[in-house]
Amino acid sequence: MHKVAQPPLAYDTQLEQLEIELLLEAIFRHYGFDFRSYAFSSIRRRIWKRISAEGLPNVTSLQERVLHDPQVMERLLLDLSINVTAMFRDPGFYRAFREQVIPLLRTYPFIRVWHAGCSTGEEVYSMAILLEEEGLLQRSRLYATDINEVVLQQARAGIFPLERMQEYTENYIKAGGKRAFSEYYVAKYDGALFNPSLTEHVVFSQHNLVTDRSFSEFNVILCRNVLIYFDRSLQTRVHRLFYDSLVNFGILGLGSKESLRFSQYEDCYEQIASEKIYRKVR
Amino acid sequence: MAYELVVIGTSWGGLHALRKVLSGLPAGFDLPVVVVQHRHRDSDHLLVSLLQDHTPLRVCEVEDKSELAPGDVYVAPAEYHVLVEPGHLSLSTEEPIRFSRPSIDVTFESAADAYGARTIGIVMTGANDDGARGLRRIADRGGAAIVQDPSTAESAVMPTAALRMVPEAKVAKVEEIGKLIARLQARQKAAKRPALASEPSRGKPAAGGDGAPPRETR
């Protein structure tokens, strides 16, 4: 049994890299999921997690299993997609958005927001709440996309774990929330069911940042802690997609430790808050 | 082959120890240093400035895909894992590993895989066993392993756990770790001087034949 979530030390790292590249190529050609330009060290950890869990000795043996057993592919897919999120994650971001972006959005008759890589939707509901409190939700449309249909179903359901409501309430207050957070949900079974009126202006749909094109023009694009899993070449491609999808003076919001610095698009934006909020200026 | 990367892991009591190690580094120190310190999510900028006060080296918080530059100190942000890639750092918000995010093991293991024998790993004061597995991996890949003398650590749990996993690690008081790193570098430079031309360039992943000692399977 291989208990280690690690390659054995006898493993030649160049050989291992070759095997991982072949595995990702095989997954792309057979199943259409394109992980070939994901950040290597992170995807490598997650591949080894699956190799260990399946009791296999090496990457090549996982490739054999993945190609001949779609259920192994399903399990690997769950390992490869990271769905860690929270409502009003990094409250400072939402506070800055409220203070510095909302005044700009008020000048538009209609506001289109793209939330790329929305996972289970916690941050989409957060933005809907914020827009609602600022009186802008009625003239907004939020397009919330993710590569993974399973998480989108959870997002549509709008039920989040009850035990996280205390954390989310604290985040909401720090983010400058104007009401009692509990006004937005009712406790139901083990979950907090969020007011369905919040999603009347949300469209959840599948979209793959790696392979799909732009589908509209937006005033705001939010993509937080998604690009960190991509390598630089793919990050640049996705930044081109965002740039092409934003109106002039449109807003781009990134994760708090993400940067445009390495993307070749840094000069096209100006940062308008201490948080990672940028405005397209050329 | 010369050392190209220093990774330091610590938790409880780490601020004091980190200040001493950074201020003990020799003048003109020219390796990138990645620091993983467990801490509260609201303390990011504070830690950077508290460390900056004690070193002439530039201290910054890791952003995704930060380039590793000689003599810069990179501090892992709270709530993110830091993964070492050849020449730069990536972030991840994967689940905490053994209750830690950032996890010292994640950073050390990725450093061992990307830099192999060119890595110096240091485990210092802390109240859990994070870092022990990562240091084992650095040592297995032929890198240098250093552990703070547990009897001088504010919390001995972390260095003790690291020494249990890596008994051959060099043991030093925090005041001496800077000097120890300088000595390791000097020894390598002296030993490798005639063969400089054949050094592999940075930016390539560590290969099997990277000068590491013969590896064993577990």
Tab-separated table of N, CA and C in Angstrom, chain A residues 25-162:
chain	number	residue	atom	x	y	z
A	25	GLU	N	-2.238	15.646	-20.881
A	25	GLU	CA	-2.545	15.599	-22.314
A	25	GLU	C	-3.619	14.539	-22.580
A	26	ALA	N	-3.475	13.384	-21.931
A	26	ALA	CA	-4.438	12.299	-22.113
A	26	ALA	C	-5.823	12.719	-21.621
A	27	ILE	N	-5.864	13.390	-20.475
A	27	ILE	CA	-7.153	13.847	-19.930
A	27	ILE	C	-7.804	14.838	-20.889
A	28	PHE	N	-6.974	15.740	-21.429
A	28	PHE	CA	-7.517	16.735	-22.360
A	28	PHE	C	-8.061	16.063	-23.623
A	29	ARG	N	-7.289	15.139	-24.198
A	29	ARG	CA	-7.699	14.547	-25.477
A	29	ARG	C	-8.876	13.605	-25.297
A	30	HIS	N	-8.928	12.921	-24.148
A	30	HIS	CA	-9.996	11.930	-23.959
A	30	HIS	C	-11.253	12.535	-23.347
A	31	TYR	N	-11.066	13.441	-22.370
A	31	TYR	CA	-12.230	13.973	-21.645
A	31	TYR	C	-12.514	15.452	-21.933
A	32	GLY	N	-11.550	16.160	-22.517
A	32	GLY	CA	-11.770	17.566	-22.850
A	32	GLY	C	-11.446	18.553	-21.740
A	33	PHE	N	-11.086	18.062	-20.542
A	33	PHE	CA	-10.701	18.980	-19.469
A	33	PHE	C	-9.248	19.389	-19.669
A	34	ASP	N	-9.003	20.689	-19.708
A	34	ASP	CA	-7.644	21.147	-20.033
A	34	ASP	C	-6.922	21.681	-18.801
A	35	PHE	N	-6.124	20.832	-18.175
A	35	PHE	CA	-5.329	21.250	-17.021
A	35	PHE	C	-3.863	21.442	-17.409
A	36	ARG	N	-3.572	21.492	-18.685
A	36	ARG	CA	-2.182	21.468	-19.131
A	36	ARG	C	-1.407	22.710	-18.739
A	37	SER	N	-2.096	23.818	-18.523
A	37	SER	CA	-1.389	25.050	-18.155
A	37	SER	C	-1.679	25.462	-16.721
A	38	TYR	N	-1.950	24.496	-15.880
A	38	TYR	CA	-2.122	24.805	-14.464
A	38	TYR	C	-0.751	24.889	-13.797
A	39	ALA	N	-0.677	25.650	-12.701
A	39	ALA	CA	0.587	25.796	-11.970
A	39	ALA	C	1.063	24.408	-11.538
A	40	PHE	N	2.315	24.098	-11.882
A	40	PHE	CA	2.769	22.717	-11.805
A	40	PHE	C	2.815	22.154	-10.384
A	41	SER	N	3.418	22.903	-9.448
A	41	SER	CA	3.656	22.319	-8.123
A	41	SER	C	2.339	21.999	-7.418
A	42	SER	N	1.328	22.817	-7.676
A	42	SER	CA	0.050	22.602	-7.034
A	42	SER	C	-0.698	21.410	-7.655
A	43	ILE	N	-0.696	21.336	-8.979
A	43	ILE	CA	-1.423	20.238	-9.618
A	43	ILE	C	-0.717	18.909	-9.331
A	44	ARG	N	0.600	18.980	-9.197
A	44	ARG	CA	1.375	17.799	-8.876
A	44	ARG	C	0.973	17.236	-7.508
A	45	ARG	N	0.831	18.130	-6.526
A	45	ARG	CA	0.390	17.678	-5.194
A	45	ARG	C	-0.952	16.975	-5.262
A	46	ARG	N	-1.845	17.560	-6.057
A	46	ARG	CA	-3.199	17.016	-6.090
A	46	ARG	C	-3.257	15.698	-6.871
A	47	ILE	N	-2.411	15.578	-7.893
A	47	ILE	CA	-2.333	14.297	-8.611
A	47	ILE	C	-1.827	13.203	-7.663
A	48	TRP	N	-0.828	13.527	-6.860
A	48	TRP	CA	-0.288	12.521	-5.931
A	48	TRP	C	-1.287	12.159	-4.850
A	49	LYS	N	-2.107	13.120	-4.472
A	49	LYS	CA	-3.166	12.812	-3.504
A	49	LYS	C	-4.066	11.698	-4.061
A	50	ARG	N	-4.413	11.812	-5.331
A	50	ARG	CA	-5.275	10.819	-5.969
A	50	ARG	C	-4.532	9.497	-6.158
A	51	ILE	N	-3.251	9.551	-6.543
A	51	ILE	CA	-2.463	8.325	-6.713
A	51	ILE	C	-2.440	7.539	-5.395
A	52	SER	N	-2.215	8.250	-4.292
A	52	SER	CA	-2.181	7.588	-2.981
A	52	SER	C	-3.541	7.001	-2.635
A	53	ALA	N	-4.589	7.798	-2.860
A	53	ALA	CA	-5.926	7.343	-2.486
A	53	ALA	C	-6.341	6.104	-3.279
A	54	GLU	N	-5.855	6.001	-4.522
A	54	GLU	CA	-6.198	4.844	-5.342
A	54	GLU	C	-5.261	3.666	-5.072
A	55	GLY	N	-4.240	3.884	-4.226
A	55	GLY	CA	-3.282	2.820	-3.930
A	55	GLY	C	-2.392	2.464	-5.108
A	56	LEU	N	-2.028	3.473	-5.889
A	56	LEU	CA	-1.226	3.230	-7.088
A	56	LEU	C	0.232	3.642	-6.855
A	57	PRO	N	1.154	3.105	-7.671
A	57	PRO	CA	2.572	3.410	-7.439
A	57	PRO	C	3.097	4.665	-8.149
A	58	ASN	N	2.494	5.079	-9.254
A	58	ASN	CA	3.093	6.200	-9.986
A	58	ASN	C	2.085	6.884	-10.909
A	59	VAL	N	2.528	7.952	-11.551
A	59	VAL	CA	1.634	8.765	-12.373
A	59	VAL	C	1.116	7.972	-13.574
A	60	THR	N	1.991	7.188	-14.170
A	60	THR	CA	1.591	6.425	-15.355
A	60	THR	C	0.473	5.439	-15.024
A	61	SER	N	0.542	4.833	-13.842
A	61	SER	CA	-0.520	3.896	-13.465
A	61	SER	C	-1.839	4.627	-13.250
A	62	LEU	N	-1.775	5.874	-12.780
A	62	LEU	CA	-3.001	6.663	-12.653
A	62	LEU	C	-3.577	6.972	-14.038
A	63	GLN	N	-2.693	7.233	-14.993
A	63	GLN	CA	-3.158	7.515	-16.356
A	63	GLN	C	-3.933	6.328	-16.924
A	64	GLU	N	-3.410	5.153	-16.683
A	64	GLU	CA	-4.085	3.936	-17.167
A	64	GLU	C	-5.484	3.843	-16.548
A	65	ARG	N	-5.582	4.098	-15.242
A	65	ARG	CA	-6.862	4.005	-14.544
A	65	ARG	C	-7.835	5.091	-15.044
A	66	VAL	N	-7.310	6.302	-15.185
A	66	VAL	CA	-8.153	7.434	-15.576
A	66	VAL	C	-8.752	7.213	-16.974
A	67	LEU	N	-7.932	6.652	-17.877
A	67	LEU	CA	-8.405	6.486	-19.255
A	67	LEU	C	-9.409	5.352	-19.378
A	68	HIS	N	-9.312	4.343	-18.515
A	68	HIS	CA	-10.180	3.181	-18.669
A	68	HIS	C	-11.330	3.144	-17.666
A	69	ASP	N	-11.338	4.060	-16.710
A	69	ASP	CA	-12.410	4.070	-15.710
A	69	ASP	C	-12.855	5.509	-15.450
A	70	PRO	N	-13.960	5.917	-16.069
A	70	PRO	CA	-14.417	7.310	-15.907
A	70	PRO	C	-14.654	7.693	-14.449
A	71	GLN	N	-14.925	6.707	-13.592
A	71	GLN	CA	-15.150	7.047	-12.180
A	71	GLN	C	-13.870	7.533	-11.511
A	72	VAL	N	-12.742	6.977	-11.941
A	72	VAL	CA	-11.465	7.467	-11.415
A	72	VAL	C	-11.247	8.905	-11.885
A	73	MET	N	-11.640	9.162	-13.150
A	73	MET	CA	-11.534	10.535	-13.670
A	73	MET	C	-12.400	11.482	-12.839
A	74	GLU	N	-13.617	11.057	-12.511
A	74	GLU	CA	-14.510	11.886	-11.677
A	74	GLU	C	-13.839	12.247	-10.355
A	75	ARG	N	-13.227	11.238	-9.746
A	75	ARG	CA	-12.599	11.482	-8.441
A	75	ARG	C	-11.397	12.411	-8.589
A	76	LEU	N	-10.619	12.197	-9.655
A	76	LEU	CA	-9.470	13.078	-9.880
A	76	LEU	C	-9.936	14.516	-10.134
A	77	LEU	N	-11.043	14.631	-10.867
A	77	LEU	CA	-11.576	15.956	-11.178
A	77	LEU	C	-11.926	16.714	-9.896
A	78	LEU	N	-12.489	16.003	-8.928
A	78	LEU	CA	-12.806	16.640	-7.645
A	78	LEU	C	-11.534	17.086	-6.934
A	79	ASP	N	-10.469	16.262	-7.034
A	79	ASP	CA	-9.200	16.657	-6.409
A	79	ASP	C	-8.603	17.882	-7.092
A	80	LEU	N	-8.804	17.956	-8.416
A	80	LEU	CA	-8.138	19.015	-9.179
A	80	LEU	C	-8.862	20.352	-9.089
A	81	SER	N	-10.156	20.315	-8.760
A	81	SER	CA	-10.854	21.598	-8.661
A	81	SER	C	-10.914	22.007	-7.196
A	82	ILE	N	-10.522	23.223	-6.935
A	82	ILE	CA	-10.478	23.719	-5.560
A	82	ILE	C	-11.658	24.643	-5.356
A	83	ASN	N	-12.496	24.316	-4.398
A	83	ASN	CA	-13.719	25.091	-4.220
A	83	ASN	C	-13.799	25.684	-2.824
A	84	VAL	N	-12.680	26.257	-2.412
A	84	VAL	CA	-12.640	26.932	-1.118
A	84	VAL	C	-13.137	28.366	-1.315
A	85	THR	N	-14.198	28.739	-0.624
A	85	THR	CA	-14.711	30.096	-0.766
A	85	THR	C	-15.468	30.484	0.495
A	86	ALA	N	-15.910	31.721	0.563
A	86	ALA	CA	-16.637	32.193	1.754
A	86	ALA	C	-17.436	33.419	1.365
A	87	MET	N	-18.507	33.697	2.121
A	87	MET	CA	-19.250	34.925	1.865
A	87	MET	C	-18.445	36.118	2.371
A	88	PHE	N	-18.443	37.183	1.603
A	88	PHE	CA	-17.673	38.392	1.920
A	88	PHE	C	-16.226	38.050	2.288
A	89	ARG	N	-15.669	37.089	1.520
A	89	ARG	CA	-14.266	36.687	1.701
A	89	ARG	C	-13.379	37.926	1.531
A	90	ASP	N	-12.419	38.097	2.403
A	90	ASP	CA	-11.617	39.324	2.446
A	90	ASP	C	-12.557	40.537	2.529
A	91	PRO	N	-13.130	40.792	3.690
A	91	PRO	CA	-14.142	41.850	3.807
A	91	PRO	C	-13.651	43.204	3.305
A	92	GLY	N	-12.358	43.453	3.413
A	92	GLY	CA	-11.806	44.722	2.941
A	92	GLY	C	-12.076	44.951	1.463
A	93	PHE	N	-12.115	43.853	0.696
A	93	PHE	CA	-12.398	43.969	-0.732
A	93	PHE	C	-13.803	44.524	-0.945
A	94	TYR	N	-14.773	43.966	-0.199
A	94	TYR	CA	-16.159	44.392	-0.372
A	94	TYR	C	-16.379	45.819	0.143
A	95	ARG	N	-15.649	46.150	1.212
A	95	ARG	CA	-15.750	47.517	1.724
A	95	ARG	C	-15.237	48.514	0.677
A	96	ALA	N	-14.082	48.187	0.096
A	96	ALA	CA	-13.520	49.066	-0.929
A	96	ALA	C	-14.429	49.129	-2.151
A	97	PHE	N	-15.020	47.993	-2.489
A	97	PHE	CA	-15.937	47.964	-3.636
A	97	PHE	C	-17.122	48.882	-3.375
A	98	ARG	N	-17.647	48.791	-2.160
A	98	ARG	CA	-18.802	49.608	-1.795
A	98	ARG	C	-18.441	51.100	-1.845
A	99	GLU	N	-17.260	51.414	-1.321
A	99	GLU	CA	-16.910	52.833	-1.201
A	99	GLU	C	-16.414	53.438	-2.512
A	100	GLN	N	-15.693	52.632	-3.310
A	100	GLN	CA	-15.028	53.235	-4.467
A	100	GLN	C	-15.608	52.831	-5.809
A	101	VAL	N	-16.227	51.663	-5.886
A	101	VAL	CA	-16.749	51.222	-7.182
A	101	VAL	C	-18.228	51.576	-7.332
A	102	ILE	N	-18.991	51.416	-6.255
A	102	ILE	CA	-20.433	51.687	-6.330
A	102	ILE	C	-20.730	53.095	-6.884
A	103	PRO	N	-20.018	54.141	-6.424
A	103	PRO	CA	-20.296	55.473	-7.000
A	103	PRO	C	-20.109	55.518	-8.516
A	104	LEU	N	-19.123	54.750	-9.023
A	104	LEU	CA	-18.925	54.709	-10.478
A	104	LEU	C	-20.087	53.977	-11.154
A	105	LEU	N	-20.543	52.889	-10.516
A	105	LEU	CA	-21.605	52.081	-11.129
A	105	LEU	C	-22.933	52.842	-11.169
A	106	ARG	N	-23.110	53.759	-10.221
A	106	ARG	CA	-24.366	54.530	-10.198
A	106	ARG	C	-24.577	55.313	-11.493
A	107	THR	N	-23.491	55.603	-12.190
A	107	THR	CA	-23.614	56.415	-13.404
A	107	THR	C	-24.119	55.609	-14.597
A	108	TYR	N	-24.198	54.259	-14.439
A	108	TYR	CA	-24.657	53.423	-15.558
A	108	TYR	C	-26.151	53.135	-15.439
A	109	PRO	N	-26.876	53.165	-16.552
A	109	PRO	CA	-28.293	52.792	-16.493
A	109	PRO	C	-28.480	51.293	-16.254
A	110	PHE	N	-27.502	50.503	-16.680
A	110	PHE	CA	-27.609	49.056	-16.548
A	110	PHE	C	-26.217	48.498	-16.269
A	111	ILE	N	-26.123	47.566	-15.332
A	111	ILE	CA	-24.804	47.084	-14.890
A	111	ILE	C	-24.677	45.592	-15.136
A	112	ARG	N	-23.647	45.230	-15.874
A	112	ARG	CA	-23.411	43.802	-16.141
A	112	ARG	C	-22.155	43.372	-15.402
A	113	VAL	N	-22.321	42.333	-14.569
A	113	VAL	CA	-21.214	41.828	-13.762
A	113	VAL	C	-20.925	40.388	-14.166
A	114	TRP	N	-19.668	40.062	-14.382
A	114	TRP	CA	-19.273	38.668	-14.648
A	114	TRP	C	-18.454	38.178	-13.468
A	115	HIS	N	-18.953	37.156	-12.800
A	115	HIS	CA	-18.193	36.543	-11.721
A	115	HIS	C	-17.596	35.244	-12.268
A	116	ALA	N	-16.322	35.282	-12.637
A	116	ALA	CA	-15.677	34.144	-13.305
A	116	ALA	C	-15.052	33.212	-12.274
A	117	GLY	N	-15.415	31.937	-12.333
A	117	GLY	CA	-14.911	30.976	-11.356
A	117	GLY	C	-15.612	31.152	-10.031
A	118	CYS	N	-16.952	31.125	-10.066
A	118	CYS	CA	-17.735	31.492	-8.881
A	118	CYS	C	-17.859	30.353	-7.884
A	119	SER	N	-17.429	29.147	-8.265
A	119	SER	CA	-17.505	27.987	-7.373
A	119	SER	C	-18.934	27.811	-6.833
A	120	THR	N	-19.096	27.586	-5.539
A	120	THR	CA	-20.419	27.316	-4.975
A	120	THR	C	-21.243	28.579	-4.742
A	121	GLY	N	-20.747	29.744	-5.159
A	121	GLY	CA	-21.604	30.921	-5.265
A	121	GLY	C	-21.605	31.879	-4.080
A	122	GLU	N	-20.862	31.572	-3.016
A	122	GLU	CA	-20.908	32.421	-1.819
A	122	GLU	C	-20.616	33.889	-2.136
A	123	GLU	N	-19.636	34.104	-3.018
A	123	GLU	CA	-19.277	35.497	-3.307
A	123	GLU	C	-20.273	36.162	-4.256
A	124	VAL	N	-20.995	35.355	-5.027
A	124	VAL	CA	-22.041	35.918	-5.892
A	124	VAL	C	-23.179	36.465	-5.031
A	125	TYR	N	-23.584	35.663	-4.035
A	125	TYR	CA	-24.630	36.134	-3.118
A	125	TYR	C	-24.152	37.372	-2.363
A	126	SER	N	-22.859	37.390	-2.009
A	126	SER	CA	-22.322	38.555	-1.303
A	126	SER	C	-22.465	39.814	-2.151
A	127	MET	N	-22.102	39.674	-3.448
A	127	MET	CA	-22.190	40.841	-4.329
A	127	MET	C	-23.642	41.246	-4.556
A	128	ALA	N	-24.526	40.261	-4.659
A	128	ALA	CA	-25.945	40.582	-4.843
A	128	ALA	C	-26.477	41.349	-3.626
A	129	ILE	N	-26.060	40.921	-2.426
A	129	ILE	CA	-26.482	41.621	-1.205
A	129	ILE	C	-25.968	43.059	-1.217
A	130	LEU	N	-24.707	43.200	-1.593
A	130	LEU	CA	-24.113	44.541	-1.619
A	130	LEU	C	-24.853	45.453	-2.604
A	131	LEU	N	-25.105	44.930	-3.811
A	131	LEU	CA	-25.798	45.737	-4.822
A	131	LEU	C	-27.214	46.070	-4.366
A	132	GLU	N	-27.850	45.111	-3.698
A	132	GLU	CA	-29.204	45.320	-3.184
A	132	GLU	C	-29.209	46.480	-2.190
A	133	GLU	N	-28.254	46.454	-1.265
A	133	GLU	CA	-28.213	47.488	-0.228
A	133	GLU	C	-27.892	48.863	-0.816
A	134	GLU	N	-27.208	48.866	-1.954
A	134	GLU	CA	-26.881	50.142	-2.587
A	134	GLU	C	-27.952	50.555	-3.598
A	135	GLY	N	-29.036	49.786	-3.669
A	135	GLY	CA	-30.139	50.135	-4.559
A	135	GLY	C	-29.837	49.895	-6.029
A	136	LEU	N	-28.856	49.042	-6.331
A	136	LEU	CA	-28.470	48.833	-7.726
A	136	LEU	C	-28.831	47.454	-8.277
A	137	LEU	N	-29.315	46.571	-7.419
A	137	LEU	CA	-29.535	45.192	-7.884
A	137	LEU	C	-30.582	45.128	-8.996
A	138	GLN	N	-31.617	46.000	-8.878
A	138	GLN	CA	-32.703	45.947	-9.860
A	138	GLN	C	-32.225	46.264	-11.271
A	139	ARG	N	-31.181	47.057	-11.374
A	139	ARG	CA	-30.679	47.341	-12.734
A	139	ARG	C	-29.363	46.631	-13.028
A	140	SER	N	-29.118	45.531	-12.304
A	140	SER	CA	-27.896	44.757	-12.541
A	140	SER	C	-28.225	43.378	-13.079
A	141	ARG	N	-27.296	42.816	-13.793
A	141	ARG	CA	-27.363	41.392	-14.122
A	141	ARG	C	-26.010	40.779	-13.817
A	142	LEU	N	-26.015	39.706	-13.004
A	142	LEU	CA	-24.777	39.040	-12.630
A	142	LEU	C	-24.673	37.706	-13.367
A	143	TYR	N	-23.604	37.538	-14.137
A	143	TYR	CA	-23.351	36.283	-14.809
A	143	TYR	C	-22.301	35.534	-13.989
A	144	ALA	N	-22.710	34.438	-13.379
A	144	ALA	CA	-21.810	33.692	-12.503
A	144	ALA	C	-21.434	32.389	-13.184
A	145	THR	N	-20.161	32.212	-13.470
A	145	THR	CA	-19.751	31.036	-14.240
A	145	THR	C	-18.710	30.222	-13.497
A	146	ASP	N	-18.696	28.939	-13.802
A	146	ASP	CA	-17.658	28.047	-13.307
A	146	ASP	C	-17.513	26.905	-14.300
A	147	ILE	N	-16.366	26.256	-14.266
A	147	ILE	CA	-16.115	25.122	-15.153
A	147	ILE	C	-16.927	23.902	-14.718
A	148	ASN	N	-17.304	23.890	-13.418
A	148	ASN	CA	-17.801	22.672	-12.784
A	148	ASN	C	-19.318	22.767	-12.547
A	149	GLU	N	-20.085	21.941	-13.231
A	149	GLU	CA	-21.549	21.988	-13.144
A	149	GLU	C	-22.053	21.616	-11.747
A	150	VAL	N	-21.308	20.754	-11.064
A	150	VAL	CA	-21.739	20.310	-9.728
A	150	VAL	C	-21.769	21.490	-8.753
A	151	VAL	N	-20.729	22.321	-8.771
A	151	VAL	CA	-20.720	23.457	-7.845
A	151	VAL	C	-21.761	24.500	-8.253
A	152	LEU	N	-22.031	24.598	-9.560
A	152	LEU	CA	-23.045	25.564	-10.001
A	152	LEU	C	-24.435	25.186	-9.485
A	153	GLN	N	-24.688	23.868	-9.424
A	153	GLN	CA	-25.978	23.436	-8.875
A	153	GLN	C	-26.108	23.854	-7.415
A	154	GLN	N	-25.021	23.708	-6.671
A	154	GLN	CA	-25.043	24.159	-5.272
A	154	GLN	C	-25.268	25.663	-5.201
A	155	ALA	N	-24.608	26.385	-6.117
A	155	ALA	CA	-24.752	27.841	-6.120
A	155	ALA	C	-26.202	28.240	-6.382
A	156	ARG	N	-26.837	27.567	-7.355
A	156	ARG	CA	-28.231	27.882	-7.673
A	156	ARG	C	-29.150	27.620	-6.489
A	157	ALA	N	-28.853	26.558	-5.743
A	157	ALA	CA	-29.714	26.190	-4.609
A	157	ALA	C	-29.675	27.266	-3.524
A	158	GLY	N	-28.530	27.929	-3.359
A	158	GLY	CA	-28.445	29.022	-2.395
A	158	GLY	C	-28.526	28.578	-0.943
A	159	ILE	N	-28.112	27.344	-0.671
A	159	ILE	CA	-28.108	26.850	0.711
A	159	ILE	C	-26.662	26.680	1.153
A	160	PHE	N	-26.296	27.355	2.213
A	160	PHE	CA	-24.917	27.289	2.690
A	160	PHE	C	-24.892	26.783	4.130
A	161	PRO	N	-23.752	26.211	4.547
A	161	PRO	CA	-23.711	25.575	5.870
A	161	PRO	C	-24.032	26.555	6.994
A	162	LEU	N	-24.944	26.132	7.850
A	162	LEU	CA	-25.375	26.983	8.947
A	162	LEU	C	-24.228	27.339	9.884
